[in-house]
Amino acid sequence: MKFLPLCILFTMGLSLSLSAQRGERDTIIPDVVERVESITQMLNQVNNTLRRGFDTTEIADELPASENLVNALNSSNLNDHRLMNIRSLYALQVILQEMEEVHAKWQKSLFAYSRTITDMSNQINNILHDTMLAQLPKDPSLQVLYTYQISRLNKKWEQADTANRNSLQRIGLLQNRVALNYISITDMLNEVNFRLRSAEQHIWQREGKNLWDTRQADYTSPFSNTFAVSMKADQRVLSYYFRHNQDIHSLNTVLFVLFLTWLLNSIRRIRKHHPDKNGIFSNTRYASHKPLLTSLLFIFTLGPFFYTNAPMVFMVLLWLIQATCVTLIIKDESPVWLRWQWFLLLFLYTAYAFFNLMMQSSFEERWAQAFLQLGTLAVCWWFLHMKRKSPLAFPAYTWLIVWVTILMTTGAFICNLTGRVMLSKFLGMSAIFSLISAQALVTLVQLLLETFYLHVEASKANSRFAAYLDFNRMQQGLRSTLYIMAGIAWLAILIRNLNIHNIIRDYTLSFLEAERKIGNTSFTFSSIFIFLVVIWFAYLISKVMIFLFGHQDPGGSVKKHRWSSAVLLLRLGVLAGGVLLAFAASGIPMDKLTIIIGALSVGIGFGLQNIVNNLVSGVILAFEKPVEIGDVIDIGNQHGTVREIGIRASRISTVDGSQIIVPNGDLLSQHITNWTLTSQLRRVELIIGVAYGSDLKKAATILKELLEKQEGVQSTPAPLVLVHQLNDSAIDFRILFWADIGSWVILKSSLLLAIYDTFGEQGIEIPFPQQEIHIKHPPSN
């Protein structure tokens, strides 16, 4: 501690004597003063950092309990093979995995703290080797002042050095304890994983006697003792897991608040601004009437997928809340018999969940499981019987889910009878929850569709984009996508309940990640799978854009919109970006892309000219916009409305309902008449003839009045009534007016009827073609 001042005083005396001998001037004063100020600031910063300390409170508080838990597990359960069945091994695996993650996080934090302290220690020690501090000014008064600053600097150095050593020692002790505990945890986790793999391989083996042969004396622990031990262990696991997953809890809370706010805001805007709010709310069954329950079901169905290595007791609590939300949402919409069946399923599920939390089987539990399994089969057969008699239309997949439940419950009952207790519990719990989760997922899909519908309707008044959305068309694709996702989620829940997700994951990963070779080229199925999935997602997004910009109004006609060409460019961009992203995500070298491009260039030269021509024509159509979606065009001898401009070809709807597929190259190479390129108006021409001798001025006045009164005739440009020509049997009037392209045929028909009736009332004759035939008889001779 005293090394710094002694060294500095020695060098000060030496410098002073040399300076007096040579008569040097005080040219070093600015450099010395600046250096002293820099070191002082550094030492102040170090002292402040060390005084505030490092946040190790959580580690110091949690580490003793973690050490005690590790010691308890090491000395008791893990060494007693009789207490370690699959259920208890899974619970132990969960808590050890959580402890491993927590200790890894602690080690990372402590390493960062230790690295920071080491860096500060190096900065403190570097002061001892700073030669600038050994130089003294010549002036005696400056020497005294400089000596005083050095002494103050020495005090700060001693303070920083002492605090740094103490902090380094404290962090080092914590690092050592955490490392020792972490090693014990990883050792136990390896042992548990080994026993689990062994138990999963022998799960089909008998664990006890047949149910009819079992006796109370066959079980060493009574049910009350098993219940107490299991509840204590489950409570410890639940407490530890809940305490160390606050980030996931916070994420789910934020998602719940956001979803509820979104739904309530949509309902509020509809009530405040929409003229047909009652009609909109009547189109929804649940979301607008029960927004809180809707949001709760959303988060308690989606939230469990965010948790990793969740213990069974935690998942059971989440699923109970989920089932309760479903009950409160659908209870008023179901017939009495279906409502009673649902309540019975909830009771059976609660009982299954209770017995599934038991660490050890018992005499009472095995008989209770048997009665629960028989009860589940009875409810399923009752449902199938009532389903045939009920007029309700159930989804097509209902029978599949019910039969899956029947088969698994039957398997669980047989396993229980033959002494395979754990397999019976897995099958029974999975069977009953397959029904509960299926109903929850189906209800959630309906709620999401209703929520999105409310959002679209609430936004139409304020957003041009939302007003343009065609929800009815978009709902078709959205419903299918949500049901596919719900089916995948249901299958994932079933696999998780059966405790075979690890086996499926390991086999799948080993199959996908195994390296394979074709010639000199090596690949894995995982890279191909990723490549195809990314391409599929890009294609799906491009199709979703078509659904978002559904160009039909409720009457079936096609709307013209200025975004139609932009949508085509966006689709091309999405597909091109998807290809590049697929190469990057799958790990396929980009030089393979150049090979593909080279192969395509050869293919273009031989037979792909038309395809490339159509693709390029699609891009040109998007930029030049000679035709857009909603335009009424004539191409060749065909007349119709452009419904879709695709990447390769476009679709045209004719007036008779047929669809014409026109390659984009033909749209550019052929002559096209676009009736709506600049406006939606079309000039209509009528030829009306009146008889010779009619009052032409009166007839023209009548025609002008009819045009002015007729709804749909545009006033600008003004309609014209002209005397066209003198025909053989009539004087023709030529009537010209402008009308909307979508209604001109109906308008023409209405106007012709009005002209005919009015001319008849006014006595103006509309002649029809006449011919005079002269018959000449031959002479009588």
XYZ file of C-alpha atoms in Angstrom, residues 25-580:
556
model
C 12.849 25.667 -16.799
C 9.315 24.561 -15.702
C 8.197 23.430 -19.157
C 6.650 20.203 -17.880
C 3.992 21.835 -15.708
C 1.075 21.658 -18.223
C 1.718 17.966 -19.014
C 2.031 16.980 -15.359
C -1.101 18.870 -14.335
C -3.108 17.286 -17.163
C -1.861 13.812 -16.272
C -2.704 14.248 -12.563
C -6.220 15.404 -13.463
C -6.698 12.392 -15.783
C -5.588 9.895 -13.106
C -7.732 11.616 -10.493
C -10.827 11.313 -12.719
C -10.075 7.648 -13.378
C -9.662 6.888 -9.668
C -12.866 8.783 -8.832
C -14.737 6.727 -11.403
C -13.279 3.471 -10.060
C -14.095 4.426 -6.462
C -17.647 5.378 -7.398
C -18.158 2.111 -9.243
C -16.774 0.055 -6.372
C -18.738 2.061 -3.828
C -21.988 1.351 -5.659
C -20.945 -2.267 -5.853
C -22.177 -5.012 -8.194
C -25.714 -6.355 -8.145
C -25.180 -9.798 -6.652
C -28.099 -9.577 -4.212
C -30.224 -12.060 -6.131
C -27.360 -14.541 -6.370
C -26.429 -14.167 -2.701
C -30.049 -14.605 -1.605
C -30.960 -17.504 -3.902
C -27.705 -19.462 -3.776
C -28.077 -20.882 -0.216
C -31.542 -22.271 -0.989
C -30.247 -23.720 -4.248
C -27.298 -25.348 -2.428
C -29.642 -26.834 0.169
C -31.923 -28.183 -2.539
C -29.013 -29.749 -4.404
C -27.733 -31.355 -1.211
C -31.218 -32.690 -0.413
C -31.622 -34.166 -3.895
C -28.158 -35.680 -3.776
C -28.678 -37.319 -0.407
C -32.256 -38.601 -0.757
C -34.478 -39.079 -3.784
C -31.862 -39.480 -6.468
C -30.174 -42.316 -4.629
C -33.448 -44.145 -3.873
C -34.378 -46.021 -7.053
C -37.694 -47.122 -5.560
C -38.978 -43.537 -5.486
C -37.845 -42.685 -9.009
C -40.611 -43.530 -11.474
C -41.189 -41.630 -14.708
C -43.488 -39.071 -13.079
C -41.005 -38.137 -10.353
C -38.110 -38.225 -12.825
C -39.898 -35.740 -15.095
C -40.554 -33.430 -12.151
C -36.911 -33.698 -11.084
C -35.743 -33.105 -14.650
C -37.786 -29.912 -14.896
C -36.432 -28.419 -11.684
C -32.839 -29.403 -12.540
C -33.119 -27.882 -16.018
C -34.428 -24.665 -14.525
C -31.628 -24.641 -11.948
C -29.079 -25.255 -14.699
C -30.362 -22.280 -16.698
C -30.404 -20.042 -13.615
C -26.858 -21.018 -12.599
C -25.603 -20.497 -16.147
C -27.064 -16.984 -16.040
C -25.426 -16.385 -12.648
C -22.062 -17.550 -13.966
C -22.342 -15.228 -16.932
C -23.129 -12.237 -14.678
C -20.326 -13.043 -12.232
C -17.841 -13.475 -15.069
C -18.780 -10.058 -16.431
C -18.367 -8.513 -12.959
C -14.997 -10.228 -12.502
C -13.840 -9.008 -15.909
C -14.813 -5.445 -15.006
C -12.964 -5.603 -11.664
C -9.882 -7.052 -13.369
C -9.865 -4.205 -15.901
C -10.097 -1.656 -13.078
C -7.249 -3.419 -11.235
C -5.056 -3.105 -14.319
C -5.856 0.593 -14.556
C -4.908 1.066 -10.884
C -1.615 -0.822 -11.237
C -0.654 1.111 -14.357
C -0.309 4.233 -12.198
C 2.809 2.750 -10.575
C 4.581 2.709 -13.943
C 3.644 6.240 -14.994
C 6.969 8.174 -15.366
C 5.169 11.467 -15.835
C 4.408 11.590 -12.090
C 8.162 11.476 -11.249
C 8.896 14.860 -12.816
C 8.926 17.952 -10.500
C 8.666 21.638 -11.299
C 11.706 23.825 -10.537
C 9.853 26.429 -8.524
C 9.751 25.506 -4.758
C 6.205 26.791 -4.315
C 5.040 24.656 -7.219
C 6.887 21.702 -5.743
C 4.936 22.024 -2.481
C 1.632 22.233 -4.352
C 2.561 19.296 -6.555
C 3.562 17.206 -3.511
C 0.175 17.927 -1.925
C -1.667 16.780 -5.066
C 0.396 13.612 -5.193
C -0.474 12.827 -1.554
C -4.187 13.264 -2.287
C -3.787 11.079 -5.336
C -2.098 8.472 -3.162
C -5.080 8.351 -0.801
C -7.490 7.812 -3.696
C -5.209 5.087 -5.085
C -5.101 3.276 -1.722
C -8.891 3.517 -1.403
C -9.473 2.180 -4.927
C -6.921 -0.608 -4.525
C -8.431 -1.812 -1.230
C -12.016 -1.726 -2.520
C -10.977 -3.463 -5.720
C -9.278 -6.309 -3.857
C -12.317 -6.783 -1.590
C -14.736 -6.832 -4.533
C -12.550 -9.253 -6.454
C -12.401 -11.557 -3.460
C -16.177 -11.453 -2.862
C -16.990 -12.081 -6.544
C -14.440 -14.893 -6.635
C -16.023 -16.637 -3.662
C -19.486 -16.400 -5.262
C -18.101 -17.701 -8.554
C -16.596 -20.687 -6.788
C -19.848 -21.562 -4.970
C -21.952 -21.160 -8.114
C -19.504 -23.278 -10.135
C -19.537 -26.105 -7.572
C -23.338 -26.072 -7.431
C -23.545 -25.962 -11.226
C -21.321 -29.026 -11.522
C -23.513 -30.934 -9.057
C -26.656 -29.915 -10.979
C -25.263 -31.031 -14.346
C -24.155 -34.354 -12.844
C -27.619 -34.989 -11.411
C -29.296 -33.882 -14.650
C -27.199 -36.332 -16.646
C -28.177 -39.103 -14.253
C -31.873 -38.159 -14.466
C -31.761 -38.031 -18.271
C -30.147 -41.467 -18.349
C -32.814 -42.934 -16.062
C -35.578 -41.277 -18.081
C -34.309 -42.772 -21.325
C -34.127 -46.138 -19.658
C -37.613 -45.791 -18.157
C -39.115 -44.672 -21.498
C -37.655 -47.724 -23.183
C -39.238 -50.002 -20.537
C -42.522 -48.139 -20.163
C -44.420 -51.122 -21.599
C -43.224 -53.340 -18.797
C -45.424 -54.131 -15.800
C -44.937 -52.024 -12.690
C -47.374 -53.871 -10.472
C -49.933 -56.625 -10.246
C -53.133 -56.881 -12.220
C -55.823 -54.606 -10.864
C -58.006 -57.471 -9.651
C -55.024 -59.004 -7.817
C -53.731 -55.846 -6.173
C -54.086 -55.342 -2.421
C -53.502 -52.492 -0.008
C -50.497 -54.334 1.457
C -48.745 -54.339 -1.916
C -47.937 -50.632 -1.521
C -45.370 -49.572 1.052
C -46.674 -46.017 1.294
C -50.328 -45.259 2.092
C -52.278 -42.832 -0.080
C -52.238 -40.078 2.553
C -48.453 -40.186 2.778
C -48.080 -40.275 -1.009
C -50.451 -37.323 -1.296
C -48.531 -35.260 1.270
C -45.133 -35.993 -0.281
C -46.409 -35.333 -3.814
C -48.060 -32.039 -2.894
C -44.918 -30.853 -1.127
C -42.743 -31.766 -4.109
C -45.191 -30.203 -6.588
C -45.372 -27.045 -4.501
C -41.580 -26.778 -4.446
C -41.335 -27.349 -8.192
C -44.146 -24.877 -8.917
C -42.658 -22.219 -6.645
C -39.199 -22.548 -8.152
C -40.463 -22.546 -11.740
C -42.816 -19.619 -11.199
C -40.125 -17.559 -9.477
C -37.512 -18.040 -12.188
C -39.746 -17.414 -15.245
C -40.828 -13.859 -14.546
C -39.858 -12.758 -18.053
C -42.337 -15.181 -19.674
C -45.015 -14.163 -17.150
C -44.424 -10.507 -18.064
C -44.582 -11.289 -21.790
C -47.912 -13.089 -21.403
C -49.274 -10.246 -19.278
C -48.299 -7.693 -21.926
C -49.898 -9.813 -24.685
C -53.088 -10.119 -22.636
C -53.292 -6.354 -22.068
C -52.581 -5.598 -25.738
C -55.189 -8.063 -27.000
C -57.828 -6.813 -24.546
C -57.064 -3.180 -25.426
C -57.274 -3.949 -29.146
C -60.630 -5.688 -28.751
C -62.143 -3.043 -26.459
C -60.950 -0.243 -28.742
C -62.618 -1.885 -31.751
C -65.889 -2.293 -29.827
C -65.760 1.331 -28.633
C -65.180 2.739 -32.122
C -68.026 0.680 -33.590
C -70.419 1.881 -30.887
C -69.347 5.486 -31.379
C -69.046 5.834 -35.149
C -70.685 2.933 -37.001
C -74.310 3.457 -38.095
C -75.080 -0.295 -38.114
C -73.458 -1.230 -34.819
C -76.252 -3.595 -33.792
C -75.944 -5.510 -37.048
C -72.177 -5.840 -36.618
C -72.443 -7.056 -33.033
C -75.114 -9.550 -34.040
C -72.616 -11.122 -36.462
C -70.356 -12.063 -33.535
C -71.279 -14.712 -30.981
C -68.681 -14.152 -28.270
C -66.015 -11.477 -28.826
C -68.198 -8.364 -28.648
C -70.220 -9.646 -25.687
C -67.424 -11.197 -23.568
C -64.183 -9.326 -24.332
C -62.498 -10.139 -20.994
C -63.125 -13.880 -21.277
C -62.058 -13.741 -24.926
C -58.725 -12.193 -23.958
C -58.214 -14.655 -21.102
C -58.845 -17.640 -23.364
C -56.456 -16.168 -25.929
C -53.567 -15.853 -23.477
C -54.194 -19.122 -21.610
C -54.258 -21.008 -24.916
C -51.286 -19.263 -26.515
C -49.265 -18.603 -23.352
C -48.343 -22.223 -22.456
C -46.396 -22.553 -25.708
C -43.949 -19.859 -24.533
C -42.847 -21.870 -21.515
C -39.985 -24.325 -21.903
C -39.587 -27.356 -19.660
C -42.780 -26.475 -17.805
C -43.626 -28.903 -14.978
C -46.891 -30.801 -15.112
C -48.342 -29.053 -12.064
C -47.828 -25.672 -13.746
C -49.413 -26.795 -17.022
C -52.366 -28.353 -15.174
C -53.147 -25.015 -13.524
C -52.985 -23.165 -16.857
C -55.225 -25.749 -18.549
C -57.764 -25.597 -15.715
C -58.065 -21.830 -16.160
C -58.331 -22.332 -19.931
C -61.155 -24.871 -19.525
C -62.960 -22.559 -17.119
C -62.816 -19.715 -19.652
C -64.239 -21.979 -22.374
C -67.051 -23.001 -20.019
C -68.032 -19.418 -19.253
C -67.909 -18.440 -22.935
C -69.968 -21.255 -24.491
C -72.323 -22.188 -21.653
C -75.174 -20.031 -22.986
C -74.772 -21.191 -26.594
C -75.029 -24.958 -26.052
C -78.055 -27.242 -25.595
C -78.674 -28.708 -22.146
C -77.360 -32.205 -22.913
C -74.120 -30.842 -24.417
C -73.680 -28.518 -21.451
C -73.975 -31.444 -19.005
C -71.460 -33.449 -21.009
C -69.013 -30.556 -20.881
C -69.385 -30.255 -17.093
C -68.768 -33.997 -16.734
C -65.636 -33.692 -18.862
C -64.390 -30.860 -16.647
C -64.964 -32.995 -13.538
C -63.159 -35.966 -15.089
C -60.275 -33.763 -16.201
C -59.887 -32.231 -12.742
C -59.817 -35.704 -11.164
C -57.331 -36.960 -13.770
C -55.105 -33.942 -13.142
C -55.212 -34.498 -9.374
C -54.126 -38.148 -9.599
C -51.597 -37.362 -12.328
C -49.709 -35.155 -9.852
C -49.094 -38.111 -7.521
C -45.426 -39.103 -7.480
C -46.182 -42.738 -6.556
C -49.102 -44.973 -7.363
C -51.315 -46.350 -4.603
C -54.112 -48.844 -4.146
C -56.788 -46.143 -4.006
C -55.385 -44.289 -7.009
C -55.433 -47.315 -9.310
C -59.099 -48.022 -8.624
C -59.955 -44.325 -8.962
C -58.153 -44.233 -12.320
C -60.167 -47.237 -13.498
C -63.500 -45.570 -12.639
C -62.400 -42.319 -14.286
C -61.479 -44.174 -17.467
C -64.843 -45.935 -17.552
C -66.550 -42.592 -16.971
C -64.677 -41.029 -19.895
C -65.736 -43.863 -22.195
C -69.355 -43.455 -21.064
C -69.321 -39.699 -21.811
C -67.816 -40.292 -25.267
C -70.406 -42.940 -26.212
C -73.182 -40.700 -24.866
C -71.926 -37.859 -27.072
C -71.834 -40.059 -30.189
C -75.361 -41.272 -29.436
C -76.734 -37.744 -28.968
C -74.815 -36.447 -31.981
C -76.762 -38.773 -34.282
C -80.070 -37.545 -32.872
C -79.197 -33.838 -32.543
C -79.980 -31.383 -35.353
C -76.801 -29.446 -34.493
C -74.153 -29.372 -37.215
C -70.872 -30.474 -35.674
C -67.534 -29.993 -37.503
C -66.363 -32.916 -39.608
C -63.311 -33.543 -37.425
C -65.405 -34.027 -34.261
C -65.805 -37.767 -34.724
C -62.035 -38.147 -35.236
C -61.197 -36.424 -31.934
C -63.845 -38.412 -30.052
C -62.595 -41.718 -31.469
C -58.987 -40.807 -30.625
C -60.167 -40.194 -27.056
C -62.024 -43.528 -26.979
C -59.010 -45.468 -28.259
C -56.559 -43.835 -25.842
C -58.930 -44.242 -22.889
C -59.460 -47.900 -23.756
C -55.675 -48.342 -23.918
C -55.320 -46.584 -20.563
C -57.925 -48.877 -18.959
C -56.208 -52.000 -20.311
C -52.807 -50.772 -19.097
C -54.258 -50.089 -15.644
C -55.769 -53.547 -15.506
C -52.466 -55.198 -16.416
C -50.268 -53.201 -14.003
C -48.733 -50.646 -16.419
C -49.645 -47.729 -14.189
C -47.569 -44.856 -15.604
C -48.520 -45.658 -19.196
C -52.139 -45.777 -18.076
C -51.843 -42.320 -16.488
C -50.208 -40.846 -19.589
C -52.860 -42.241 -21.929
C -55.773 -41.322 -19.669
C -54.643 -37.743 -19.088
C -53.880 -37.247 -22.771
C -57.252 -38.670 -23.803
C -59.385 -36.427 -21.618
C -57.388 -33.320 -22.392
C -57.544 -33.990 -26.135
C -61.266 -33.197 -25.912
C -60.782 -30.156 -23.665
C -57.988 -28.669 -25.773
C -59.846 -29.312 -29.034
C -62.866 -27.348 -27.807
C -60.603 -24.572 -26.509
C -58.736 -24.279 -29.823
C -61.924 -24.298 -31.910
C -63.428 -21.618 -29.686
C -60.222 -19.568 -29.957
C -60.325 -19.725 -33.771
C -63.892 -18.394 -33.727
C -62.892 -15.643 -31.294
C -59.918 -14.572 -33.429
C -62.090 -14.394 -36.543
C -64.668 -12.303 -34.676
C -61.977 -10.032 -33.223
C -60.438 -9.411 -36.629
C -63.895 -8.782 -38.092
C -64.599 -6.172 -35.408
C -61.260 -4.501 -36.105
C -61.910 -4.293 -39.849
C -65.397 -2.863 -39.342
C -64.140 -0.354 -36.745
C -61.352 0.844 -39.047
C -63.372 1.325 -42.231
C -64.441 4.836 -41.309
C -60.885 6.053 -40.658
C -58.662 3.978 -42.929
C -58.769 3.712 -46.697
C -56.796 0.511 -46.462
C -59.292 -1.078 -44.060
C -62.216 0.133 -46.174
C -60.693 -1.620 -49.143
C -60.288 -4.954 -47.351
C -62.735 -7.645 -48.398
C -63.271 -9.470 -45.094
C -65.630 -12.119 -46.469
C -63.084 -13.270 -49.015
C -60.183 -12.876 -46.636
C -62.014 -14.893 -43.973
C -61.977 -17.988 -46.190
C -58.193 -18.161 -46.247
C -57.834 -16.923 -42.666
C -60.209 -19.556 -41.298
C -58.366 -22.367 -43.103
C -54.987 -21.115 -41.884
C -56.168 -20.788 -38.281
C -57.685 -24.264 -38.293
C -54.443 -25.734 -39.655
C -52.500 -23.981 -36.900
C -55.047 -25.173 -34.320
C -54.637 -28.739 -35.580
C -50.864 -28.516 -35.255
C -51.215 -27.064 -31.747
C -53.628 -29.851 -30.756
C -51.210 -32.492 -32.014
C -48.316 -30.818 -30.137
C -50.343 -30.796 -26.898
C -51.238 -34.458 -27.359
C -47.605 -35.441 -27.939
C -46.515 -33.432 -24.918
C -49.097 -35.082 -22.667
C -48.001 -38.495 -23.872
C -44.411 -37.575 -22.884
C -43.075 -38.711 -26.222
C -42.045 -35.283 -27.489
C -38.395 -35.891 -26.558
C -38.325 -39.168 -28.453
C -39.970 -37.654 -31.530
C -37.698 -34.606 -31.369
C -34.507 -36.694 -31.070
C -35.433 -39.045 -33.914
C -36.562 -36.151 -36.126
C -33.433 -34.086 -35.524
C -31.113 -37.035 -36.064
C -32.870 -37.851 -39.349
C -32.904 -34.261 -40.600
C -29.379 -33.305 -39.541
C -27.632 -36.450 -40.803
C -25.248 -35.504 -43.618
C -25.890 -37.195 -46.935
C -23.982 -37.134 -50.203
C -24.801 -37.345 -53.868
C -21.524 -37.544 -55.714
C -19.309 -34.796 -54.318
C -22.225 -32.752 -53.034
C -23.182 -33.089 -49.360
C -26.517 -31.965 -47.954
C -28.942 -32.518 -45.092
C -32.686 -32.892 -45.161
C -32.935 -30.074 -42.620
C -31.435 -27.587 -45.100
C -33.815 -28.772 -47.825
C -36.729 -28.589 -45.394
C -35.807 -25.039 -44.338
C -35.411 -24.027 -47.974
C -38.855 -25.358 -48.913
C -40.515 -23.887 -45.822
C -39.129 -20.399 -46.535
C -40.243 -20.625 -50.170
C -43.673 -21.815 -49.039
C -43.988 -18.932 -46.583
C -43.021 -16.453 -49.298
C -45.651 -17.946 -51.607
C -48.198 -17.897 -48.782
C -47.511 -14.220 -48.089
C -47.950 -13.408 -51.774
C -51.297 -15.229 -51.766
C -52.355 -13.463 -48.573
C -51.766 -10.157 -50.332
C -54.376 -11.194 -52.908
C -56.820 -11.989 -50.114
C -56.070 -8.667 -48.420
C -56.775 -6.836 -51.653
C -59.922 -8.736 -52.592
C -61.263 -6.849 -55.569
C -64.923 -7.849 -55.340
C -67.740 -5.859 -53.880
C -70.726 -7.615 -52.287
C -72.462 -7.700 -55.649
C -69.685 -9.668 -57.264
C -68.338 -6.904 -59.529
C -64.660 -6.089 -59.643
C -63.333 -2.877 -58.141
C -60.600 -0.844 -59.750
C -57.896 0.357 -57.375
C -54.669 2.276 -57.742
C -52.769 -0.275 -55.618
C -53.313 -3.180 -58.016
C -50.008 -2.736 -59.878
C -48.152 -2.151 -56.616
C -49.488 -5.464 -55.322
C -48.005 -7.274 -58.312
C -44.607 -5.670 -57.710
C -44.797 -6.497 -54.022
C -45.637 -10.115 -54.798
C -42.651 -10.335 -57.133
C -40.454 -8.754 -54.463
C -41.724 -11.144 -51.799
C -41.046 -14.185 -53.974
C -37.584 -12.962 -54.993
C -36.721 -12.097 -51.402
C -38.055 -15.470 -50.305
C -35.703 -17.289 -52.683
C -32.671 -15.339 -51.446
